[in-house]
Amino acid sequence: AQSVTQLDSQVPVFEEAPVELRCNYSSSVSVYLFWYVQYPNQGLQLLLKYLSGSTLVKGINGFEAEFNKSQTSFHLRKPSVHISDTAEYFCAVSGSSGTYKYIFGTGTRLKVLA
Amino acid sequence: DTGVSQDPRHKITKRGQNVTFRCDPISEHNRLYWYRQTLGQGPEFLTYFQNEAQLEKSRLLSDRFSAERPKGSFSTLEIQRTEQGDSAMYLCASRGGLVGYNEQFFGPGTRLTVL
């Protein structure tokens, strides 16, 4: 079984400042890792994913994440945030075989301040 | 638009009524998932289809819930005798095309409010 922990429920940050959203996972099998963004009353949009290979993954909208197997982490970063990045961010894990169902964290609300 | 669609987007019902939601996945995707998201929480897995076969159900899916995917195309999720605790966003996702094979594509969700 897998589990995901997002330690920060809310992260306020000023516009153009860097941000890191933390995600830790646990699993007894090989995993795929994902970050999704959700705007109010909308579905989930994929930001980036780690399947294998390079541990630094670049995604859309200037986001990137680094897979750290020893620390079982997959933190999301952006060097300079915009007001439009204000949203809920979810980290998810799936097994690398089987049903590929997602296990989500509880989410981090990013609030970008002017 | 070739994304995942869900209908209706919003549903308000009275406790005890039955409701049915529909999901139309991306056409070439053979895998379909239902999730439930309550306020302030991440989505939780409900059930999974590969083609028309329902291969996994979460223990969250009580006897009042049933899902189908006839002919391996669209899917329906029915809740019988709704309870206030069923109020949530119900998300559908599909997976399996040549593009983005290893990721799930989500629909906009159906928000259910049980009065």
CSV table of C-alpha atoms in Angstrom, one decimal:
chain,number,residue,atom,x,y,z
A,1,ALA,CA,0.0,0.0,0.0
A,2,GLN,CA,1.1,3.6,-0.6
A,3,SER,CA,0.5,6.8,1.3
A,4,VAL,CA,1.3,10.4,0.7
A,5,THR,CA,1.9,13.2,3.2
A,6,GLN,CA,1.7,16.9,2.4
A,7,LEU,CA,2.9,18.6,5.5
A,8,ASP,CA,1.9,22.1,4.6
A,9,SER,CA,-1.9,22.7,4.4
A,10,GLN,CA,-1.4,26.4,3.4
A,11,VAL,CA,1.6,28.2,2.0
A,12,PRO,CA,1.5,32.0,1.6
A,13,VAL,CA,4.2,33.6,-0.5
A,14,PHE,CA,4.7,37.0,-2.1
A,15,GLU,CA,4.6,37.4,-5.9
A,16,GLU,CA,7.9,36.8,-7.6
A,17,ALA,CA,9.3,34.9,-4.6
A,18,PRO,CA,10.4,31.3,-4.8
A,19,VAL,CA,8.2,28.5,-3.3
A,20,GLU,CA,8.6,24.9,-2.3
A,21,LEU,CA,5.6,22.6,-1.7
A,22,ARG,CA,6.6,19.5,0.2
A,23,CYS,CA,5.5,15.9,-0.5
A,24,ASN,CA,6.7,12.7,1.2
A,25,TYR,CA,5.5,9.2,0.2
A,26,SER,CA,5.7,5.7,1.5
A,27,SER,CA,5.5,2.5,-0.6
A,28,SER,CA,6.8,-1.0,-0.6
A,29,VAL,CA,6.8,-1.2,-4.4
A,30,SER,CA,8.2,1.0,-7.2
A,31,VAL,CA,6.1,4.1,-7.7
A,32,TYR,CA,5.2,6.8,-10.1
A,33,LEU,CA,4.8,10.3,-8.7
A,34,PHE,CA,2.7,13.2,-9.8
A,35,TRP,CA,1.8,16.8,-9.0
A,36,TYR,CA,-1.6,18.1,-10.0
A,37,VAL,CA,-3.1,21.6,-9.6
A,38,GLN,CA,-6.8,22.3,-8.9
A,39,TYR,CA,-8.4,25.7,-9.4
A,40,PRO,CA,-11.7,26.4,-7.7
A,41,ASN,CA,-14.6,24.2,-8.9
A,42,GLN,CA,-12.5,22.6,-11.5
A,43,GLY,CA,-10.9,19.2,-12.1
A,44,LEU,CA,-7.2,18.4,-11.7
A,45,GLN,CA,-4.5,19.4,-14.2
A,46,LEU,CA,-1.2,17.6,-14.4
A,47,LEU,CA,1.8,19.8,-13.6
A,48,LEU,CA,4.5,17.1,-13.9
A,49,LYS,CA,5.3,13.5,-13.3
A,50,TYR,CA,8.1,11.2,-12.4
A,51,LEU,CA,8.2,7.7,-13.9
A,52,SER,CA,11.8,6.8,-14.1
A,53,GLY,CA,15.2,8.3,-15.2
A,54,SER,CA,16.3,11.8,-14.3
A,55,THR,CA,15.3,12.7,-10.8
A,56,LEU,CA,14.7,16.4,-11.7
A,57,VAL,CA,11.5,16.7,-13.5
A,58,LYS,CA,10.3,19.9,-15.3
A,59,GLY,CA,6.7,20.6,-15.8
A,60,ILE,CA,4.3,23.2,-17.1
A,61,ASN,CA,4.1,26.8,-15.9
A,62,GLY,CA,7.7,26.9,-14.7
A,63,PHE,CA,7.3,24.2,-12.0
A,64,GLU,CA,9.8,21.5,-11.3
A,65,ALA,CA,10.2,18.7,-8.8
A,66,GLU,CA,13.0,16.5,-7.6
A,67,PHE,CA,12.5,12.8,-6.8
A,68,ASN,CA,14.6,11.7,-3.8
A,69,LYS,CA,14.4,8.0,-3.2
A,70,SER,CA,16.4,7.9,0.0
A,71,GLN,CA,14.2,10.6,1.6
A,72,THR,CA,11.1,9.3,-0.2
A,73,SER,CA,10.3,12.9,-1.2
A,74,PHE,CA,9.0,14.6,-4.3
A,75,HIS,CA,9.0,18.3,-3.5
A,76,LEU,CA,7.6,20.8,-6.0
A,77,ARG,CA,9.4,24.1,-6.6
A,78,LYS,CA,9.0,27.3,-8.6
A,79,PRO,CA,11.7,30.0,-8.6
A,80,SER,CA,9.2,32.9,-9.1
A,81,VAL,CA,5.5,32.7,-8.5
A,82,HIS,CA,2.7,34.7,-10.0
A,83,ILE,CA,-0.7,35.7,-8.7
A,84,SER,CA,-2.2,33.2,-11.1
A,85,ASP,CA,-0.4,30.3,-9.3
A,86,THR,CA,-2.9,30.7,-6.4
A,87,ALA,CA,-4.6,27.3,-6.3
A,88,GLU,CA,-4.6,23.9,-4.5
A,89,TYR,CA,-1.8,21.5,-5.3
A,90,PHE,CA,-2.0,17.8,-4.8
A,91,CYS,CA,0.8,15.2,-4.8
A,92,ALA,CA,-0.1,11.7,-5.9
A,93,VAL,CA,1.5,8.3,-6.0
A,94,SER,CA,0.6,5.2,-8.0
A,95,GLY,CA,2.2,1.8,-8.3
A,96,SER,CA,4.2,1.2,-11.4
A,97,SER,CA,2.0,-1.8,-12.3
A,98,GLY,CA,-1.5,-3.1,-11.6
A,99,THR,CA,-4.4,-0.6,-11.6
A,100,TYR,CA,-2.2,2.5,-11.4
A,101,LYS,CA,-4.8,4.1,-9.1
A,102,TYR,CA,-3.7,7.3,-7.4
A,103,ILE,CA,-3.3,7.9,-3.7
A,104,PHE,CA,-3.4,11.6,-3.1
A,105,GLY,CA,-2.1,13.8,-0.3
A,106,THR,CA,-4.5,16.2,1.5
A,107,GLY,CA,-3.3,19.1,-0.7
A,108,THR,CA,-1.5,22.4,-0.1
A,109,ARG,CA,-3.2,25.7,-0.7
A,110,LEU,CA,-0.8,28.1,-2.3
A,111,LYS,CA,-1.8,31.7,-1.8
A,112,VAL,CA,0.3,34.2,-3.8
A,113,LEU,CA,0.2,37.7,-2.3
A,114,ALA,CA,0.7,41.0,-4.2
B,1,ASP,CA,-13.0,19.2,-27.0
B,2,THR,CA,-11.5,15.7,-26.6
B,3,GLY,CA,-11.0,15.8,-22.8
B,4,VAL,CA,-12.9,13.9,-20.2
B,5,SER,CA,-16.4,15.2,-19.7
B,6,GLN,CA,-18.8,14.7,-16.8
B,7,ASP,CA,-22.5,15.3,-16.5
B,8,PRO,CA,-24.1,17.0,-14.6
B,9,ARG,CA,-21.6,19.5,-13.2
B,10,HIS,CA,-23.8,20.1,-10.2
B,11,LYS,CA,-26.5,18.1,-8.5
B,12,ILE,CA,-28.6,19.1,-5.5
B,13,THR,CA,-30.8,16.4,-4.1
B,14,LYS,CA,-32.8,15.5,-1.0
B,15,ARG,CA,-31.7,12.8,1.4
B,16,GLY,CA,-33.0,9.5,0.4
B,17,GLN,CA,-33.2,10.2,-3.3
B,18,ASN,CA,-31.1,8.3,-6.0
B,19,VAL,CA,-28.7,10.1,-8.2
B,20,THR,CA,-26.7,9.0,-11.3
B,21,PHE,CA,-23.6,10.7,-12.7
B,22,ARG,CA,-22.1,10.1,-16.2
B,23,CYS,CA,-18.5,10.2,-17.3
B,24,ASP,CA,-17.3,10.2,-20.9
B,25,PRO,CA,-13.6,9.4,-21.0
B,26,ILE,CA,-11.1,10.3,-23.8
B,27,SER,CA,-12.2,8.0,-26.6
B,28,GLU,CA,-9.1,5.8,-26.9
B,29,HIS,CA,-8.6,5.3,-23.2
B,30,ASN,CA,-9.4,1.9,-21.9
B,31,ARG,CA,-8.9,2.6,-18.2
B,32,LEU,CA,-11.4,4.6,-16.2
B,33,TYR,CA,-11.3,5.7,-12.5
B,34,TRP,CA,-13.8,7.3,-10.1
B,35,TYR,CA,-12.7,9.4,-7.1
B,36,ARG,CA,-14.5,11.3,-4.4
B,37,GLN,CA,-13.2,14.6,-3.0
B,38,THR,CA,-14.7,16.1,0.1
B,39,LEU,CA,-14.1,19.7,1.2
B,40,GLY,CA,-10.5,20.3,2.1
B,41,GLN,CA,-9.3,16.8,1.3
B,42,GLY,CA,-7.5,15.2,-1.6
B,43,PRO,CA,-9.4,12.9,-3.9
B,44,GLU,CA,-10.0,9.3,-2.7
B,45,PHE,CA,-10.1,6.3,-5.0
B,46,LEU,CA,-13.6,4.7,-5.4
B,47,THR,CA,-13.4,2.3,-8.3
B,48,TYR,CA,-11.5,1.3,-11.5
B,49,PHE,CA,-12.5,-0.1,-14.9
B,50,GLN,CA,-10.4,-1.7,-17.5
B,51,ASN,CA,-12.6,-1.7,-20.6
B,52,GLU,CA,-16.0,-2.9,-19.3
B,53,ALA,CA,-14.6,-4.9,-16.4
B,54,GLN,CA,-14.8,-3.4,-12.9
B,55,LEU,CA,-11.5,-4.6,-11.5
B,56,GLU,CA,-11.2,-2.9,-8.2
B,57,LYS,CA,-13.6,-1.2,-5.7
B,58,SER,CA,-12.6,0.7,-2.6
B,59,ARG,CA,-14.2,-0.1,0.7
B,60,LEU,CA,-15.4,3.5,0.5
B,61,LEU,CA,-17.9,2.2,-2.1
B,62,SER,CA,-20.7,1.1,0.1
B,63,ASP,CA,-23.6,-1.1,-1.1
B,64,ARG,CA,-25.5,2.1,-2.0
B,65,PHE,CA,-23.0,2.9,-4.7
B,66,SER,CA,-22.8,1.1,-8.0
B,67,ALA,CA,-20.7,1.9,-11.1
B,68,GLU,CA,-20.9,0.5,-14.6
B,69,ARG,CA,-19.1,0.9,-17.9
B,70,PRO,CA,-21.1,-0.8,-20.6
B,71,LYS,CA,-19.2,-1.6,-23.7
B,72,GLY,CA,-16.1,-0.1,-22.3
B,73,SER,CA,-17.1,3.5,-23.2
B,74,PHE,CA,-18.9,5.9,-20.9
B,75,SER,CA,-19.3,5.1,-17.2
B,76,THR,CA,-22.1,5.8,-14.7
B,77,LEU,CA,-21.9,6.1,-11.0
B,78,GLU,CA,-25.2,5.7,-9.1
B,79,ILE,CA,-25.8,6.5,-5.5
B,80,GLN,CA,-29.0,5.1,-4.0
B,81,ARG,CA,-30.7,6.5,-0.9
B,82,THR,CA,-28.3,9.4,-0.7
B,83,GLU,CA,-27.1,10.6,2.7
B,84,GLN,CA,-25.7,14.0,3.7
B,85,GLY,CA,-22.3,12.4,4.0
B,86,ASP,CA,-22.4,11.7,0.3
B,87,SER,CA,-22.0,15.4,-0.4
B,88,ALA,CA,-18.7,15.7,-2.3
B,89,MET,CA,-17.1,16.3,-5.7
B,90,TYR,CA,-17.1,13.1,-7.8
B,91,LEU,CA,-14.2,13.0,-10.2
B,92,CYS,CA,-13.7,10.8,-13.2
B,93,ALA,CA,-10.4,10.1,-14.9
B,94,SER,CA,-9.2,8.1,-17.8
B,95,ARG,CA,-5.9,6.7,-18.9
B,96,GLY,CA,-4.4,4.7,-21.7
B,97,GLY,CA,-3.9,6.6,-24.9
B,98,LEU,CA,-0.7,6.9,-26.9
B,99,VAL,CA,-0.1,10.4,-25.5
B,100,GLY,CA,0.5,10.6,-21.7
B,101,TYR,CA,0.0,6.8,-21.3
B,102,ASN,CA,1.2,6.8,-17.7
B,103,GLU,CA,-1.0,9.6,-16.4
B,104,GLN,CA,-4.7,10.0,-15.7
B,105,PHE,CA,-6.7,12.8,-17.3
B,106,PHE,CA,-9.4,14.2,-15.1
B,107,GLY,CA,-12.8,15.6,-15.9
B,108,PRO,CA,-14.3,18.7,-14.3
B,109,GLY,CA,-16.2,16.7,-11.7
B,110,THR,CA,-19.8,16.5,-10.5
B,111,ARG,CA,-20.5,18.4,-7.3
B,112,LEU,CA,-23.2,16.6,-5.3
B,113,THR,CA,-25.1,18.4,-2.5
B,114,VAL,CA,-27.4,16.3,-0.4
B,115,LEU,CA,-29.9,18.4,1.7
